[in-house]
């Protein structure tokens, strides 16, 4: 039985209820977590508010930064333990889990170093006035975290919030919260005051909903589905609370006829099968210029068919998907692709010896004859890539923008003018030119447009998102 962290203590849910946690590798229950309710959320928000009014709120930016840096060091010192927890919850291959924990440490390092480097401004105003613009924390920040990259999403969301002096309440996903709880324990060990960082586990519609509608929070970050993103924004509206939403994507690779195959092909395969495709930034659409379409698809199919899914210990290209609901959803999309007339251009394999009850999906590369299938517009969140040929540069931009989402894009060409025109033509928050992969990159501002959400995380910009300004206007004349 794992416990939550509220006000510096490990606790069960006040009503003692718990939730079973199921292994994606074999479908067995391997632990339980507290099923937090409104009372637990209230206790966590109260503790966060008290921390802001106590030691945590009085701490200098330098000292907050030092604590974050110490937490980054502690994450690295517990690297293997955290990677094991992450992999047990999500089924990730061990090398992926290890890489994720390294990125988690990077968030604490980056924002630890940044904490005392966010400065205010002075503003020239009328005669005999001094005007200062100072940065202040927002207050109690709420963070609702998804299950696909629990450790990374936690670091991305919480590290800048703490760096700016907010006190945080985190609601991890019910499928995967073990690494997050362990990091919160480490935070206490390295000296974070009680209440600065609280973790409430539970179901989305219970603990998550209670947190998002709480009248004493000042900010929400949410990464997850569009449906829940709408609920979060509605709850935030009632209390006039700012929120940052990251709600998925349907990101397109655009491959022009002068692209370097040897660069593009491995990146395109990795961009969809990494984490079994359960990545908001997955490159799940592939647009290839007609003149090279057949040749490119042949070369891609050869690489794609090498992809293997297996258990964390087998450490292959990908693991299972996270749960039964996700398994059924991805398989439904594959069946729909076949029904829509898409051709299977290549398939990966599920390794021999994986447990029968595991949620392993066969990685699939589809070739689409036209833009008609919903597999080209809806987020699947599995290892399924759909390719489509295009004619001209204008067609490529039009097709890339033909979804409700706008998170990432990628342009593969050696033509410098085309790189700029296409990158600027795609409606999204990040564009790669001759590369791909948003994992890591803690320095790089990230977020979506359209239904991929709003607000920015990562980089220095997150420090602005997670703080506010106060303008001090002083008359010093006589
Ligand atoms: P998925 O459908 O991929 O599981 P969700 O958007 O449901 O993604 O979950 C992302 C996070 O949002 C999880 O921590 C989940 O518990 C939480 N969540 C789900 N429903 C709600 C809700 N109604 N209010 C607040 N949080 C929720």
Short mmCIF file of C-alpha atoms and ligand atoms in Angstrom, two decimals:
data_model
loop_
_atom_site.label_atom_id
_atom_site.label_comp_id
_atom_site.label_asym_id
_atom_site.label_seq_id
_atom_site.Cartn_x
_atom_site.Cartn_y
_atom_site.Cartn_z
CA UNK A 1 0.00 0.00 0.00
CA UNK A 2 1.41 3.33 -1.11
CA UNK A 3 0.49 6.48 0.80
CA UNK A 4 -0.11 10.10 -0.23
CA UNK A 5 1.95 13.06 0.96
CA UNK A 6 -0.03 15.83 2.63
CA UNK A 7 1.47 18.50 4.88
CA UNK A 8 4.79 16.70 5.07
CA UNK A 9 3.29 13.39 6.22
CA UNK A 10 2.54 10.07 4.55
CA UNK A 11 -1.19 9.46 4.88
CA UNK A 12 -4.01 7.19 3.72
CA UNK A 13 -7.31 8.58 2.46
CA UNK A 14 -9.30 9.93 5.41
CA UNK A 15 -12.07 7.42 4.72
CA UNK A 16 -9.51 4.62 4.34
CA UNK A 17 -10.53 3.63 0.80
CA UNK A 18 -8.02 2.60 -1.84
CA UNK A 19 -7.66 1.84 -5.55
CA UNK A 20 -6.01 -1.24 -7.04
CA UNK A 21 -3.10 -0.55 -9.37
CA UNK A 22 -2.85 -2.98 -12.29
CA UNK A 23 0.35 -3.93 -14.12
CA UNK A 24 0.10 -3.27 -17.87
CA UNK A 25 2.57 -6.10 -18.42
CA UNK A 26 0.32 -8.91 -17.14
CA UNK A 27 -2.97 -7.36 -15.99
CA UNK A 28 -2.37 -8.28 -12.32
CA UNK A 29 -2.95 -5.98 -9.33
CA UNK A 30 0.44 -5.23 -7.79
CA UNK A 31 -0.28 -2.49 -5.24
CA UNK A 32 -2.95 -0.13 -3.99
CA UNK A 33 -3.04 3.65 -3.66
CA UNK A 34 -5.29 5.84 -1.49
CA UNK A 35 -8.58 6.86 -3.12
CA UNK A 36 -8.41 10.50 -2.07
CA UNK A 37 -11.64 12.49 -1.78
CA UNK A 38 -12.67 16.07 -1.21
CA UNK A 39 -11.61 15.96 2.45
CA UNK A 40 -8.08 14.91 1.45
CA UNK A 41 -7.91 17.60 -1.21
CA UNK A 42 -9.08 20.18 1.34
CA UNK A 43 -6.33 19.10 3.74
CA UNK A 44 -3.70 19.37 0.99
CA UNK A 45 -4.83 22.82 -0.17
CA UNK A 46 -4.92 24.01 3.45
CA UNK A 47 -1.38 22.73 4.01
CA UNK A 48 -0.18 24.46 0.83
CA UNK A 49 -1.78 27.75 1.90
CA UNK A 50 -0.16 27.45 5.35
CA UNK A 51 3.24 26.78 3.73
CA UNK A 52 2.89 29.98 1.71
CA UNK A 53 2.21 31.89 4.90
CA UNK A 54 5.03 30.12 6.73
CA UNK A 55 8.66 29.12 6.11
CA UNK A 56 8.18 28.32 2.43
CA UNK A 57 6.60 31.69 1.66
CA UNK A 58 9.43 33.51 3.45
CA UNK A 59 12.25 31.66 1.70
CA UNK A 60 14.47 33.62 -0.68
CA UNK A 61 14.62 32.75 -4.36
CA UNK A 62 18.21 31.61 -3.85
CA UNK A 63 17.23 29.15 -1.12
CA UNK A 64 14.28 27.81 -3.11
CA UNK A 65 16.62 27.27 -6.04
CA UNK A 66 19.08 25.43 -3.79
CA UNK A 67 16.32 23.10 -2.59
CA UNK A 68 15.30 22.32 -6.16
CA UNK A 69 18.91 21.63 -7.10
CA UNK A 70 19.23 19.31 -4.10
CA UNK A 71 16.09 17.50 -5.19
CA UNK A 72 17.57 17.08 -8.67
CA UNK A 73 20.67 15.53 -7.09
CA UNK A 74 18.53 13.24 -4.95
CA UNK A 75 16.56 12.10 -8.01
CA UNK A 76 19.85 11.17 -9.68
CA UNK A 77 21.01 9.37 -6.52
CA UNK A 78 17.76 7.32 -6.58
CA UNK A 79 17.73 7.02 -10.36
CA UNK A 80 17.39 3.25 -10.68
CA UNK A 81 14.78 2.95 -7.94
CA UNK A 82 12.64 5.66 -9.56
CA UNK A 83 13.04 4.11 -13.02
CA UNK A 84 11.86 0.75 -11.65
CA UNK A 85 8.78 2.39 -10.11
CA UNK A 86 8.01 4.23 -13.33
CA UNK A 87 8.36 1.11 -15.42
CA UNK A 88 6.27 -1.03 -13.03
CA UNK A 89 3.39 1.47 -13.25
CA UNK A 90 3.48 2.13 -16.99
CA UNK A 91 5.13 -0.97 -18.51
CA UNK A 92 7.81 1.18 -20.20
CA UNK A 93 11.02 -0.51 -21.33
CA UNK A 94 13.64 0.06 -18.63
CA UNK A 95 15.85 2.21 -20.85
CA UNK A 96 12.89 4.53 -21.57
CA UNK A 97 12.05 4.75 -17.87
CA UNK A 98 15.69 5.55 -17.06
CA UNK A 99 15.77 8.29 -19.69
CA UNK A 100 12.55 9.74 -18.25
CA UNK A 101 14.03 9.93 -14.76
CA UNK A 102 17.08 11.72 -16.14
CA UNK A 103 14.73 14.31 -17.65
CA UNK A 104 12.90 14.60 -14.33
CA UNK A 105 16.20 15.49 -12.66
CA UNK A 106 16.88 18.02 -15.44
CA UNK A 107 13.66 19.87 -14.58
CA UNK A 108 14.82 20.36 -10.99
CA UNK A 109 18.29 21.33 -12.17
CA UNK A 110 17.04 23.80 -14.77
CA UNK A 111 14.44 25.48 -12.57
CA UNK A 112 16.67 25.30 -9.49
CA UNK A 113 19.25 27.33 -11.39
CA UNK A 114 16.58 29.69 -12.73
CA UNK A 115 14.80 30.46 -9.45
CA UNK A 116 16.87 33.57 -8.63
CA UNK A 117 17.23 34.72 -12.23
CA UNK A 118 13.72 35.97 -12.78
CA UNK A 119 14.01 39.70 -12.29
CA UNK A 120 11.53 42.53 -12.29
CA UNK A 121 11.62 45.79 -14.24
CA UNK A 122 11.59 49.50 -13.64
CA UNK A 123 9.33 51.47 -15.91
CA UNK A 124 9.87 55.13 -16.89
CA UNK A 125 6.72 57.05 -15.98
CA UNK A 126 5.74 60.61 -15.13
CA UNK A 127 7.97 63.15 -13.37
CA UNK A 128 8.85 62.21 -9.78
CA UNK A 129 7.52 58.69 -10.07
CA UNK A 130 9.36 55.44 -9.58
CA UNK A 131 7.61 52.40 -11.00
CA UNK A 132 8.67 48.83 -10.29
CA UNK A 133 7.24 45.69 -11.80
CA UNK A 134 7.81 42.84 -9.37
CA UNK A 135 7.14 39.13 -9.84
CA UNK A 136 5.10 37.27 -7.26
CA UNK A 137 3.97 33.67 -6.93
CA UNK A 138 0.39 32.88 -7.92
CA UNK A 139 -0.26 31.07 -4.63
CA UNK A 140 -1.52 27.49 -4.42
CA UNK A 141 -0.97 25.75 -7.75
CA UNK A 142 -2.87 22.58 -8.72
CA UNK A 143 -1.28 20.06 -11.06
CA UNK A 144 -3.29 17.24 -12.66
CA UNK A 145 -0.87 14.79 -14.22
CA UNK A 146 -1.42 12.07 -16.86
CA UNK A 147 -0.15 8.48 -16.82
CA UNK A 148 1.96 8.45 -19.98
CA UNK A 149 5.05 10.20 -18.58
CA UNK A 150 4.26 10.57 -14.87
CA UNK A 151 7.74 11.55 -13.71
CA UNK A 152 8.47 13.91 -16.60
CA UNK A 153 5.08 15.62 -16.48
CA UNK A 154 5.42 16.05 -12.73
CA UNK A 155 8.82 17.71 -13.11
CA UNK A 156 7.66 19.87 -16.00
CA UNK A 157 4.67 21.13 -14.07
CA UNK A 158 5.87 21.35 -10.48
CA UNK A 159 9.52 22.45 -10.77
CA UNK A 160 8.76 25.92 -12.26
CA UNK A 161 5.85 26.39 -9.87
CA UNK A 162 8.06 25.73 -6.83
CA UNK A 163 10.91 27.79 -8.29
CA UNK A 164 8.58 30.80 -8.36
CA UNK A 165 7.57 30.26 -4.73
CA UNK A 166 4.14 28.71 -5.21
CA UNK A 167 2.98 25.82 -3.01
CA UNK A 168 1.68 22.87 -5.02
CA UNK A 169 -0.99 20.21 -4.80
CA UNK A 170 -0.52 17.39 -7.29
CA UNK A 171 -3.12 14.85 -8.42
CA UNK A 172 -1.26 12.14 -10.35
CA UNK A 173 -3.11 9.72 -12.63
CA UNK A 174 -4.65 6.71 -10.89
CA UNK A 175 -2.79 4.37 -13.28
CA UNK A 176 0.69 5.70 -12.50
CA UNK A 177 1.71 7.71 -9.46
CA UNK A 178 4.45 5.74 -7.68
CA UNK A 179 7.45 7.68 -8.96
CA UNK A 180 5.75 10.99 -8.13
CA UNK A 181 5.03 9.96 -4.54
CA UNK A 182 8.62 8.82 -4.10
CA UNK A 183 9.98 12.14 -5.41
CA UNK A 184 7.73 14.01 -2.95
CA UNK A 185 9.26 11.91 -0.15
CA UNK A 186 12.72 12.83 -1.43
CA UNK A 187 11.68 16.50 -1.45
CA UNK A 188 10.93 16.27 2.28
CA UNK A 189 14.25 14.52 2.89
CA UNK A 190 16.23 17.29 1.17
CA UNK A 191 14.48 19.96 3.24
CA UNK A 192 11.32 21.20 1.52
CA UNK A 193 9.04 22.52 4.27
CA UNK A 194 5.82 20.60 4.99
CA UNK A 195 2.98 21.68 2.72
CA UNK A 196 5.12 23.13 -0.08
CA UNK A 197 4.51 20.01 -2.19
CA UNK A 198 1.48 17.77 -1.55
CA UNK A 199 0.38 14.68 -3.46
CA UNK A 200 -3.24 13.54 -3.40
CA UNK A 201 -3.92 10.29 -5.23
CA UNK A 202 -7.35 9.20 -6.39
CA UNK A 203 -9.75 9.06 -9.30
CA UNK A 204 -10.06 11.90 -11.77
CA UNK A 205 -13.76 12.44 -11.19
CA UNK A 206 -13.25 12.46 -7.40
CA UNK A 207 -9.89 13.85 -6.24
CA UNK A 208 -9.17 15.50 -9.62
CA UNK A 209 -12.55 17.20 -9.83
CA UNK A 210 -12.39 18.30 -6.15
CA UNK A 211 -8.99 19.86 -6.72
CA UNK A 212 -9.90 21.66 -9.93
CA UNK A 213 -13.01 23.26 -8.41
CA UNK A 214 -11.41 24.11 -5.04
CA UNK A 215 -12.05 27.76 -4.20
CA UNK A 216 -8.62 28.30 -2.64
CA UNK A 217 -6.38 27.35 -5.56
CA UNK A 218 -4.90 30.02 -7.81
CA UNK A 219 -3.72 28.11 -10.88
CA UNK A 220 -4.16 24.74 -12.61
CA UNK A 221 -1.94 22.88 -15.03
CA UNK A 222 -3.54 19.93 -16.74
CA UNK A 223 -2.21 17.50 -19.30
CA UNK A 224 -4.64 14.89 -20.56
CA UNK A 225 -7.68 14.35 -22.74
CA UNK A 226 -9.73 17.07 -24.42
CA UNK A 227 -12.89 15.97 -22.64
CA UNK A 228 -11.34 16.41 -19.20
CA UNK A 229 -9.54 19.58 -20.31
CA UNK A 230 -12.94 21.17 -20.95
CA UNK A 231 -14.11 20.18 -17.44
CA UNK A 232 -10.95 21.63 -15.90
CA UNK A 233 -11.37 24.90 -17.74
CA UNK A 234 -15.02 25.12 -16.69
CA UNK A 235 -14.09 24.50 -13.05
CA UNK A 236 -11.29 27.08 -13.29
CA UNK A 237 -13.71 29.62 -14.75
CA UNK A 238 -15.98 29.47 -11.69
CA UNK A 239 -13.14 30.63 -9.44
CA UNK A 240 -11.50 32.85 -12.10
CA UNK A 241 -8.40 30.68 -11.91
CA UNK A 242 -5.82 30.71 -14.69
CA UNK A 243 -5.07 27.36 -16.30
CA UNK A 244 -2.50 25.90 -18.66
CA UNK A 245 -3.85 23.01 -20.71
CA UNK A 246 -1.95 20.51 -22.82
CA UNK A 247 -4.50 18.30 -24.54
CA UNK A 248 -2.90 16.06 -27.09
CA UNK A 249 -2.11 16.25 -30.75
CA UNK A 250 -2.05 14.74 -34.20
CA UNK A 251 1.35 15.95 -35.27
CA UNK A 252 2.46 15.62 -38.89
CA UNK A 253 5.81 14.90 -40.48
CA UNK A 254 6.12 16.53 -43.90
CA UNK A 255 8.72 14.80 -46.06
CA UNK A 256 9.73 16.61 -49.27
CA UNK A 257 11.38 14.94 -52.25
CA UNK A 258 14.87 16.21 -51.29
CA UNK A 259 14.72 14.88 -47.69
CA UNK A 260 17.57 12.78 -46.31
CA UNK A 261 16.03 9.35 -45.83
CA UNK A 262 18.68 8.25 -43.37
CA UNK A 263 17.82 11.12 -41.02
CA UNK A 264 14.06 11.03 -41.47
CA UNK A 265 13.25 7.33 -41.30
CA UNK A 266 14.57 6.41 -37.85
CA UNK A 267 13.17 9.64 -36.37
CA UNK A 268 9.74 9.02 -37.87
CA UNK A 269 9.61 5.44 -36.57
CA UNK A 270 10.79 6.46 -33.10
CA UNK A 271 8.39 9.40 -33.09
CA UNK A 272 5.39 7.06 -33.19
CA UNK A 273 6.48 3.89 -31.39
CA UNK A 274 8.35 5.44 -28.48
CA UNK A 275 6.31 4.93 -25.28
CA UNK A 276 4.01 2.70 -27.37
CA UNK A 277 2.72 5.83 -29.10
CA UNK A 278 1.26 7.20 -25.87
CA UNK A 279 2.83 10.60 -26.32
CA UNK A 280 0.92 13.82 -26.94
CA UNK A 281 3.69 14.88 -29.30
CA UNK A 282 3.78 11.59 -31.24
CA UNK A 283 4.33 12.12 -34.95
CA UNK A 284 1.20 10.18 -35.84
CA UNK A 285 0.70 11.46 -39.40
CA UNK A 286 3.15 11.21 -42.26
CA UNK A 287 2.82 13.35 -45.39
CA UNK A 288 5.24 12.36 -48.17
CA UNK A 289 5.70 14.15 -51.50
CA UNK A 290 4.38 12.10 -54.42
CA UNK A 291 7.62 11.76 -56.40
CA UNK A 292 9.34 9.81 -53.61
CA UNK A 293 6.28 8.29 -51.94
CA UNK A 294 6.77 4.68 -53.10
CA UNK A 295 10.51 4.64 -52.47
CA UNK A 296 10.18 6.33 -49.08
CA UNK A 297 7.37 4.04 -47.93
CA UNK A 298 9.43 0.96 -48.87
CA UNK A 299 12.40 2.16 -46.86
CA UNK A 300 10.16 3.17 -43.94
CA UNK A 301 8.32 -0.17 -43.97
CA UNK A 302 11.64 -2.00 -43.70
CA UNK A 303 12.58 0.00 -40.59
CA UNK A 304 9.09 -0.12 -39.09
CA UNK A 305 8.90 -3.89 -39.33
CA UNK A 306 11.93 -4.12 -37.01
CA UNK A 307 9.93 -2.58 -34.14
CA UNK A 308 9.29 -5.00 -31.27
CA UNK A 309 7.06 -4.64 -28.24
CA UNK A 310 7.96 -6.49 -25.04
CA UNK A 311 8.16 -6.36 -21.26
CA UNK A 312 10.25 -3.73 -19.44
CA UNK A 313 13.03 -6.27 -18.81
CA UNK A 314 13.21 -7.29 -22.47
CA UNK A 315 13.90 -3.57 -23.07
CA UNK A 316 12.76 -3.54 -26.70
CA UNK A 317 11.49 -0.61 -28.77
CA UNK A 318 8.27 -0.27 -26.78
CA UNK A 319 6.21 -1.82 -24.02
CA UNK A 320 2.50 -2.46 -23.60
CA UNK A 321 -0.08 0.34 -23.53
CA UNK A 322 -1.08 1.41 -20.05
CA UNK A 323 -4.42 -0.28 -19.41
CA UNK A 324 -7.30 -2.30 -20.84
CA UNK A 325 -9.26 0.79 -21.93
CA UNK A 326 -6.28 2.06 -23.91
CA UNK A 327 -5.64 -1.41 -25.37
CA UNK A 328 -9.24 -1.64 -26.60
CA UNK A 329 -9.19 1.92 -27.94
CA UNK A 330 -6.02 1.43 -30.02
CA UNK A 331 -7.22 -1.91 -31.38
CA UNK A 332 -10.56 -0.31 -32.30
CA UNK A 333 -8.69 2.31 -34.33
CA UNK A 334 -6.63 -0.37 -36.11
CA UNK A 335 -9.85 -2.22 -37.01
CA UNK A 336 -11.40 1.05 -38.17
CA UNK A 337 -8.38 1.77 -40.37
CA UNK A 338 -8.85 -1.56 -42.14
CA UNK A 339 -12.58 -0.90 -42.50
CA UNK A 340 -11.83 2.56 -43.96
CA UNK A 341 -9.71 0.94 -46.70
CA UNK A 342 -6.27 1.83 -45.33
CA UNK A 343 -3.51 -0.59 -46.36
CA UNK A 344 -1.13 -2.09 -43.81
CA UNK A 345 2.29 -1.03 -45.13
CA UNK A 346 4.21 -2.64 -42.24
CA UNK A 347 3.73 -4.13 -38.81
CA UNK A 348 6.04 -4.55 -35.85
CA UNK A 349 5.96 -7.66 -33.71
CA UNK A 350 5.02 -8.53 -30.17
CA UNK A 351 7.92 -10.46 -28.68
CA UNK A 352 7.52 -14.14 -27.83
CA UNK A 353 7.11 -14.77 -24.13
CA UNK A 354 5.13 -11.66 -23.13
CA UNK A 355 2.49 -12.52 -20.49
CA UNK A 356 -0.92 -13.36 -21.92
CA UNK A 357 -2.76 -10.76 -19.80
CA UNK A 358 -0.51 -7.85 -20.91
CA UNK A 359 -1.77 -4.94 -23.00
CA UNK A 360 0.58 -5.34 -25.96
CA UNK A 361 -0.55 -3.76 -29.25
CA UNK A 362 0.96 -4.60 -32.63
CA UNK A 363 2.70 -1.45 -33.99
CA UNK A 364 1.08 -0.64 -37.34
CA UNK A 365 2.03 1.53 -40.31
CA UNK A 366 -0.94 2.36 -42.53
CA UNK A 367 -0.94 3.84 -46.03
CA UNK A 368 -4.03 5.94 -46.68
CA UNK A 369 -5.36 6.41 -50.21
CA UNK A 370 -7.04 9.74 -49.31
CA UNK A 371 -7.61 12.05 -46.36
CA UNK A 372 -11.01 10.53 -45.59
CA UNK A 373 -10.29 8.29 -42.58
CA UNK A 374 -10.64 9.60 -39.02
CA UNK A 375 -7.30 7.87 -38.36
CA UNK A 376 -5.81 10.96 -40.03
CA UNK A 377 -7.54 13.44 -37.74
CA UNK A 378 -8.18 11.83 -34.34
CA UNK A 379 -5.58 11.15 -31.67
CA UNK A 380 -5.11 7.37 -31.28
CA UNK A 381 -2.46 7.40 -28.54
CA UNK A 382 -0.94 4.13 -29.67
CA UNK A 383 1.84 2.89 -32.02
CA UNK A 384 -0.17 3.57 -35.19
CA UNK A 385 1.18 5.76 -37.99
CA UNK A 386 -0.84 6.79 -41.06
CA UNK A 387 0.89 7.94 -44.25
CA UNK A 388 -0.56 9.99 -47.11
CA UNK A 389 1.05 11.35 -50.31
CA UNK A 390 0.91 15.06 -51.22
CA UNK A 391 1.69 17.11 -54.30
CA UNK A 392 2.81 20.66 -53.61
CA UNK A 393 4.15 22.68 -50.67
CA UNK A 394 0.76 24.36 -50.32
CA UNK A 395 -0.96 20.95 -50.19
CA UNK A 396 1.42 19.81 -47.48
CA UNK A 397 0.65 22.81 -45.26
CA UNK A 398 -3.09 22.47 -45.86
CA UNK A 399 -3.05 18.75 -44.93
CA UNK A 400 -0.82 19.32 -41.89
CA UNK A 401 -3.37 21.85 -40.63
CA UNK A 402 -6.38 19.66 -41.38
CA UNK A 403 -6.97 18.53 -37.78
CA UNK A 404 -8.36 20.22 -34.69
CA UNK A 405 -5.01 19.78 -32.96
CA UNK A 406 -1.86 21.90 -33.15
CA UNK A 407 0.94 20.63 -30.95
CA UNK A 408 4.01 19.73 -33.04
CA UNK A 409 5.11 19.52 -36.64
CA UNK A 410 8.19 18.36 -38.53
CA UNK A 411 9.57 19.42 -41.90
CA UNK A 412 12.08 17.25 -43.74
CA UNK A 413 13.81 19.09 -46.58
CA UNK A 414 17.22 20.55 -47.46
CA UNK A 415 15.67 23.66 -49.04
CA UNK A 416 16.16 26.55 -46.61
CA UNK A 417 13.36 28.75 -47.91
CA UNK A 418 10.94 25.83 -47.82
CA UNK A 419 12.01 24.95 -44.28
CA UNK A 420 10.99 28.42 -43.11
CA UNK A 421 7.80 28.71 -45.18
CA UNK A 422 6.46 25.35 -44.11
CA UNK A 423 7.53 25.65 -40.45
CA UNK A 424 5.78 29.02 -40.25
CA UNK A 425 2.74 27.70 -42.15
CA UNK A 426 1.99 24.86 -39.72
CA UNK A 427 -0.37 25.91 -36.93
CA UNK A 428 1.25 24.43 -33.82
CA UNK A 429 3.44 25.21 -30.82
CA UNK A 430 6.74 23.58 -31.84
CA UNK A 431 8.19 22.67 -35.24
CA UNK A 432 11.22 20.54 -35.88
CA UNK A 433 13.26 20.98 -39.06
CA UNK A 434 15.13 17.81 -40.01
CA UNK A 435 14.62 16.27 -36.59
CA UNK A 436 11.92 15.17 -34.19
CA UNK A 437 11.28 14.35 -30.56
CA UNK A 438 10.00 16.59 -27.82
CA UNK A 439 11.05 14.32 -24.94
CA UNK A 440 13.61 16.12 -22.88
CA UNK A 441 14.23 19.62 -24.14
CA UNK A 442 13.35 21.12 -20.76
CA UNK A 443 14.75 24.44 -22.04
CA UNK A 444 12.36 24.65 -25.00
CA UNK A 445 9.00 26.43 -24.60
CA UNK A 446 6.25 23.94 -25.35
CA UNK A 447 2.48 23.89 -25.71
CA UNK A 448 -0.30 23.86 -28.22
CA UNK A 449 -2.66 25.93 -30.29
CA UNK A 450 -6.22 25.05 -31.39
CA UNK A 451 -7.58 22.08 -29.42
CA UNK A 452 -4.11 21.07 -28.23
CA UNK A 453 -4.61 23.65 -25.48
CA UNK A 454 -3.06 26.91 -24.40
CA UNK A 455 -0.35 28.28 -22.18
CA UNK A 456 3.32 27.33 -22.33
CA UNK A 457 5.46 25.01 -20.25
CA UNK A 458 9.19 24.28 -20.20
CA UNK A 459 11.94 26.87 -20.57
CA UNK A 460 11.92 30.29 -18.91
CA UNK A 461 8.44 31.00 -20.22
CA UNK A 462 6.97 28.57 -17.66
CA UNK A 463 8.28 30.79 -14.87
CA UNK A 464 6.18 33.62 -16.26
CA UNK A 465 3.13 31.36 -16.62
CA UNK A 466 3.45 30.30 -13.00
CA UNK A 467 3.82 33.75 -11.49
CA UNK A 468 2.12 37.10 -11.70
CA UNK A 469 3.26 40.71 -11.67
CA UNK A 470 2.56 43.56 -9.31
CA UNK A 471 3.16 47.16 -10.38
CA UNK A 472 4.43 49.45 -7.60
CA UNK A 473 3.91 53.12 -8.41
CA UNK A 474 5.65 55.51 -6.06
CA UNK A 475 5.54 59.31 -6.05
CA UNK A 476 8.75 60.71 -4.59
CA UNK A 477 8.19 64.44 -5.23
CA UNK A 478 7.36 66.89 -2.50
P1 LIG B 1 -6.88 9.53 -20.15
O1 LIG B 1 -8.25 9.52 -20.76
O2 LIG B 1 -5.81 9.40 -21.14
O3 LIG B 1 -6.75 8.62 -18.94
P2 LIG B 1 -7.53 11.80 -18.61
O4 LIG B 1 -7.66 13.15 -19.21
O5 LIG B 1 -8.77 11.07 -18.23
O6 LIG B 1 -6.66 10.99 -19.61
O7 LIG B 1 -6.60 11.84 -17.32
C1 LIG B 1 -5.58 12.76 -17.10
C2 LIG B 1 -5.60 13.17 -15.64
O8 LIG B 1 -6.83 13.84 -15.39
C3 LIG B 1 -5.56 12.02 -14.64
O9 LIG B 1 -4.81 12.43 -13.49
C4 LIG B 1 -7.01 11.83 -14.27
O10 LIG B 1 -7.20 11.26 -12.99
C5 LIG B 1 -7.49 13.27 -14.27
N1 LIG B 1 -8.95 13.42 -14.45
C6 LIG B 1 -9.81 12.59 -15.09
N2 LIG B 1 -11.06 13.05 -15.01
C7 LIG B 1 -11.02 14.21 -14.29
C8 LIG B 1 -11.99 15.18 -13.87
N3 LIG B 1 -13.29 15.04 -14.15
N4 LIG B 1 -11.55 16.25 -13.16
C9 LIG B 1 -10.25 16.41 -12.87
N5 LIG B 1 -9.28 15.54 -13.23
C10 LIG B 1 -9.65 14.45 -13.94
#
